[in-house]
Amino acid sequence: MYAYTDFDRDFLAERNAQFRAQVARRIDGSLTEDEFKPLRLMNGLYLQLHAYMLRVAIPYGTLNAAQMRQLAMIADRWDKGYGHFTTRQNIQYNWPALRDVPDMLDALGEVGMHAIQTSGNTIRNVTADHFASAAAEEVADPRPVAELIRQWSTDHSEFQFLPRKFKVAVTGSDQDRAVTAAHDIGLRLVKREGEIGATVLVGGGLGRTPMIGKVLADFVALDDLLPYLEAVVAVYNLLGRRDNKYKARIKITVHENGIEEIRRLVEAEFAPRKAAFNGADMAILENIRADFAAPDFTDGQGAYPTHYTHDPVFRSFVDTNTVAHRHADYAILTVSLKAHGATPGDATSDQMRTLADIAERFAHDELRISHEQNVILPHMPKRHLRAVFDLLRAEGLGTANIGLASDIIACPGMDYCALATARSIPVAQEIATRFDELKLEHEVGPLKIKISGCINACGHHHVGHIGILGLDRAGVENYQITLGGDGGPDAVIGERAGPGFAYDEVVDAIERLVRAYLEVRDNADETFLETYRRLGAAPFKAALYPEVKANAA
Ligand code: HEM
Ligand code: SF4
């Protein structure tokens, strides 16, 4: 993976020293909170309901063991012994004291990490497919491109005050696990006549006006990519609305001006920018690529086939939590951070250390954080899987529920977030606990439930097969349900099912939905989403609102 150069280290040290001085001035009162706010936001420090929150970027979701151990150390030393992994491949610390934050940033710097541009109206952490370089169907590893974009966008002087935040995601696979269509810019690496390039989507986003990204360019060759991106962001920087925060994202700029006009403006902007780049970016990309060379895969599965055949608990874990790796003796293992009843995405420092140890001892020193708030061991030799399963179980990490009803994305909601209108973590916990008690989720199969605690949609509810949005109705929590959303290659925004539910009704409502699916599905292989697409919303609405059905009868 990418290793920091002396330049990177010096840059970070200087930046951290600058922030240390700003924090000191806030503590001694020479800066007011209003004056301090833009300074802290440039370094990922938010002020939330109960405390400061530090958001740290995990570029393209990739970590090595040393970095994961450092995240654990930070959680123990300056927080409450845990961290929260988010849908944008960041980790959030929820309880830092202001005076400690400079030390936390220095500790991150020691392992090549930082919190720059995890907030503010800048280009945010560039995310990527969490199965990068391991997935069998991949066209190209998206991470070198994501790293190139990270280097270009970090502290980019032209783009420090964009109209609004700007999110970029990259995938190298037609499965689109990076949800590129819900990003300001989504890049899909494709091969055309032997050459790798990118399909560029623009104007996707969730929040209060959800939109699916539109194709701005079918194919941009790699050596044109950075100047092309720069042209897109430059056009947005000038054209994006600064008069209204809710209309400031590029999705609105595209919607109001039309994709053809945006394309025309981008193309006009592209030519001079291309000339200025002079090919220097391609030399940098070549060096970055060398850092991402795949490990030497070893052959042989050891006793794995015997364990798989004779141990049903292990078999269920493998069937649910692994997918095919491009090397037959390997698996891609997803470790669930969604033990039934736990807070989705939270990991304790002990769990982080266990994951780091496993990665180092058995799995080529690589870990990934997925936007689904789980941790992935992308290169797991099958011969070690049995031993790893035991280690995971001992640390509460052996839950076999990946892709199932209890593998829920949930934003922090009212438990932490200053913008929340409702709780989301407890709803996720109660749904997961209910499905565990019912012992139904394996029978139900693939089902994505996603929960946001307000209209900002951090929990991706619009692209959940079942989405739950927590609102405030005259001081009372109310949960609106959307159906049929999907964040995959043909992403769609879910449709609202009808009136919302009170907090103590929502878990029952979800159970009714799932039971309705089991009744009407064609066969056990037809997923919830397929059934919804075949039959439409009617049978699900009937299950959600039985009283309406009874009245109509
Ligand atoms: C706790 C502090 C947080 C605050 C104050 C916050 C704030 C916001 C706001 C205001 C938006 C709407 C932006 C818009 O529509 O223009 C948003 C969107 C979003 N946030 Fe958060 N967020 C927080 C935490 C999180 C967490 C923990 C995650 C991941 C679990 C997350 C991921 C996202 C995503 C994926 C979106 C929607 C995508 C888009 O930008 O269109 N945020 N956030
Ligand atoms: S969706 Fe709302 S409640 Fe949830 S983290 Fe985002 S801003 Fe906070």
Tab-separated table of N, CA, C and O and ligand atoms in Angstrom, residues 46 48 53 55 84 86-88 92 164-165 167 205-208 249 251 373 410-412 417 419 456-458 460, ligand 1:
chain	number	residue	atom	x	y	z
A	46	TYR	N	-15.391	17.956	14.673
A	46	TYR	CA	-16.764	18.446	14.761
A	46	TYR	C	-17.122	18.685	16.221
A	46	TYR	O	-16.479	18.143	17.124
A	48	GLN	N	-20.340	17.859	18.474
A	48	GLN	CA	-21.589	17.111	18.388
A	48	GLN	C	-22.460	17.322	19.624
A	48	GLN	O	-22.213	18.225	20.406
A	53	MET	N	-16.113	15.486	18.089
A	53	MET	CA	-15.992	14.216	17.367
A	53	MET	C	-14.876	14.398	16.342
A	53	MET	O	-14.877	15.393	15.610
A	55	ARG	N	-13.135	12.979	13.049
A	55	ARG	CA	-13.347	12.059	11.920
A	55	ARG	C	-12.019	11.884	11.176
A	55	ARG	O	-11.448	12.849	10.686
A	84	HIS	N	-15.855	4.287	15.668
A	84	HIS	CA	-17.039	4.009	14.849
A	84	HIS	C	-16.658	4.112	13.368
A	84	HIS	O	-16.253	5.179	12.899
A	86	THR	N	-17.503	4.365	9.486
A	86	THR	CA	-18.654	4.997	8.824
A	86	THR	C	-18.811	4.542	7.372
A	86	THR	O	-17.950	3.865	6.821
A	87	THR	N	-19.922	4.985	6.774
A	87	THR	CA	-20.223	4.594	5.391
A	87	THR	C	-19.290	5.248	4.370
A	87	THR	O	-19.407	4.959	3.188
A	88	ARG	N	-18.447	6.175	4.819
A	88	ARG	CA	-17.503	6.730	3.851
A	88	ARG	C	-16.062	6.366	4.206
A	88	ARG	O	-15.126	7.083	3.962
A	92	GLN	N	-14.678	7.426	13.258
A	92	GLN	CA	-15.012	8.574	14.094
A	92	GLN	C	-14.773	8.228	15.553
A	92	GLN	O	-15.177	7.163	16.030
A	164	ARG	N	-20.014	23.362	-1.620
A	164	ARG	CA	-20.464	22.388	-0.608
A	164	ARG	C	-19.475	21.232	-0.640
A	164	ARG	O	-18.592	21.152	-1.499
A	165	LYS	N	-19.634	20.296	0.299
A	165	LYS	CA	-18.774	19.110	0.338
A	165	LYS	C	-18.787	18.358	-0.994
A	165	LYS	O	-19.789	18.435	-1.741
A	167	LYS	N	-17.826	14.547	-2.793
A	167	LYS	CA	-17.440	13.162	-2.494
A	167	LYS	C	-17.171	12.375	-3.776
A	167	LYS	O	-17.976	12.425	-4.707
A	205	GLY	N	-26.077	11.675	-5.279
A	205	GLY	CA	-26.000	12.111	-3.885
A	205	GLY	C	-27.269	11.709	-3.173
A	205	GLY	O	-28.302	11.470	-3.804
A	206	LEU	N	-27.205	11.646	-1.858
A	206	LEU	CA	-28.379	11.236	-1.086
A	206	LEU	C	-28.928	12.498	-0.421
A	206	LEU	O	-29.369	13.398	-1.110
A	207	GLY	N	-28.922	12.563	0.882
A	207	GLY	CA	-29.404	13.788	1.531
A	207	GLY	C	-30.878	14.050	1.254
A	207	GLY	O	-31.633	13.144	0.935
A	208	ARG	N	-31.284	15.337	1.384
A	208	ARG	CA	-32.723	15.631	1.283
A	208	ARG	C	-33.247	15.562	-0.147
A	208	ARG	O	-34.453	15.440	-0.357
A	249	ARG	N	-25.098	21.378	-3.662
A	249	ARG	CA	-24.343	20.207	-4.143
A	249	ARG	C	-24.365	20.141	-5.666
A	249	ARG	O	-25.287	20.635	-6.318
A	251	LYS	N	-25.179	17.847	-7.544
A	251	LYS	CA	-26.368	17.191	-8.120
A	251	LYS	C	-27.392	18.249	-8.546
A	251	LYS	O	-28.063	18.098	-9.566
A	373	GLN	N	-19.858	-0.654	6.793
A	373	GLN	CA	-19.431	-0.587	8.197
A	373	GLN	C	-18.966	-1.931	8.735
A	373	GLN	O	-19.219	-2.266	9.888
A	410	ALA	N	-26.356	1.926	9.877
A	410	ALA	CA	-27.087	2.935	10.659
A	410	ALA	C	-26.154	4.100	10.953
A	410	ALA	O	-25.002	3.896	11.318
A	411	CYS	N	-26.660	5.292	10.806
A	411	CYS	CA	-25.853	6.473	11.146
A	411	CYS	C	-25.901	6.673	12.667
A	411	CYS	O	-26.663	6.008	13.350
A	412	PRO	N	-25.109	7.571	13.227
A	412	PRO	CA	-25.094	7.740	14.685
A	412	PRO	C	-26.430	8.234	15.268
A	412	PRO	O	-26.746	7.959	16.417
A	417	CYS	N	-25.408	12.571	17.175
A	417	CYS	CA	-25.342	13.605	16.140
A	417	CYS	C	-26.196	14.825	16.485
A	417	CYS	O	-27.367	14.702	16.857
A	419	LEU	N	-27.430	16.925	14.483
A	419	LEU	CA	-28.469	17.228	13.496
A	419	LEU	C	-29.634	16.240	13.542
A	419	LEU	O	-30.625	16.402	12.846
A	456	ASN	N	-30.660	14.062	6.241
A	456	ASN	CA	-29.356	14.136	5.586
A	456	ASN	C	-28.890	12.802	5.024
A	456	ASN	O	-27.957	12.747	4.221
A	457	ALA	N	-29.467	11.716	5.478
A	457	ALA	CA	-29.307	10.413	4.815
A	457	ALA	C	-27.913	9.812	4.914
A	457	ALA	O	-27.495	9.074	4.034
A	458	CYS	N	-27.203	10.093	6.006
A	458	CYS	CA	-25.867	9.498	6.165
A	458	CYS	C	-25.950	7.971	6.202
A	458	CYS	O	-24.972	7.295	5.894
A	460	HIS	N	-27.627	6.118	4.276
A	460	HIS	CA	-27.919	5.562	2.939
A	460	HIS	C	-29.322	4.979	2.810
A	460	HIS	O	-29.531	4.080	1.993
B	1	HEM	C1	-22.173	12.815	13.322
B	1	HEM	C2	-21.874	13.827	12.538
B	1	HEM	C3	-22.363	13.959	11.127
B	1	HEM	C4	-22.846	15.094	10.591
B	1	HEM	C5	-22.980	16.430	11.283
B	1	HEM	C6	-23.200	14.807	9.221
B	1	HEM	C7	-23.748	15.726	8.349
B	1	HEM	C8	-24.227	15.419	7.096
B	1	HEM	C9	-25.012	16.284	6.275
B	1	HEM	C10	-25.436	17.697	6.653
B	1	HEM	C11	-25.296	15.623	5.133
B	1	HEM	C12	-26.164	16.111	3.974
B	1	HEM	C13	-25.347	16.788	2.989
B	1	HEM	C14	-26.134	17.283	1.792
B	1	HEM	O1	-27.225	16.798	1.512
B	1	HEM	O2	-25.621	18.170	1.109
B	1	HEM	C15	-24.653	14.344	5.201
B	1	HEM	C16	-24.677	13.393	4.206
B	1	HEM	C17	-24.039	12.181	4.304
B	1	HEM	N1	-23.235	11.741	5.335
B	1	HEM	FE1	-23.078	12.621	7.145
B	1	HEM	N2	-22.906	13.517	8.959
B	1	HEM	C18	-22.406	12.949	10.094
B	1	HEM	C19	-21.990	11.652	10.266
B	1	HEM	C20	-21.931	10.738	9.238
B	1	HEM	C21	-21.621	9.369	9.426
B	1	HEM	C22	-21.285	8.707	10.755
B	1	HEM	C23	-21.658	8.794	8.201
B	1	HEM	C24	-21.499	7.337	7.902
B	1	HEM	C25	-22.128	6.396	8.660
B	1	HEM	C26	-21.970	9.820	7.227
B	1	HEM	C27	-22.089	9.644	5.864
B	1	HEM	C28	-22.814	10.473	5.043
B	1	HEM	C29	-23.337	10.084	3.763
B	1	HEM	C30	-23.071	8.754	3.067
B	1	HEM	C31	-24.122	11.134	3.303
B	1	HEM	C32	-24.996	11.168	2.064
B	1	HEM	C33	-24.274	11.252	0.819
B	1	HEM	C34	-24.233	12.635	0.285
B	1	HEM	O3	-23.340	13.360	0.718
B	1	HEM	O4	-25.092	12.985	-0.538
B	1	HEM	N3	-22.144	10.984	7.894
B	1	HEM	N4	-24.004	14.249	6.406
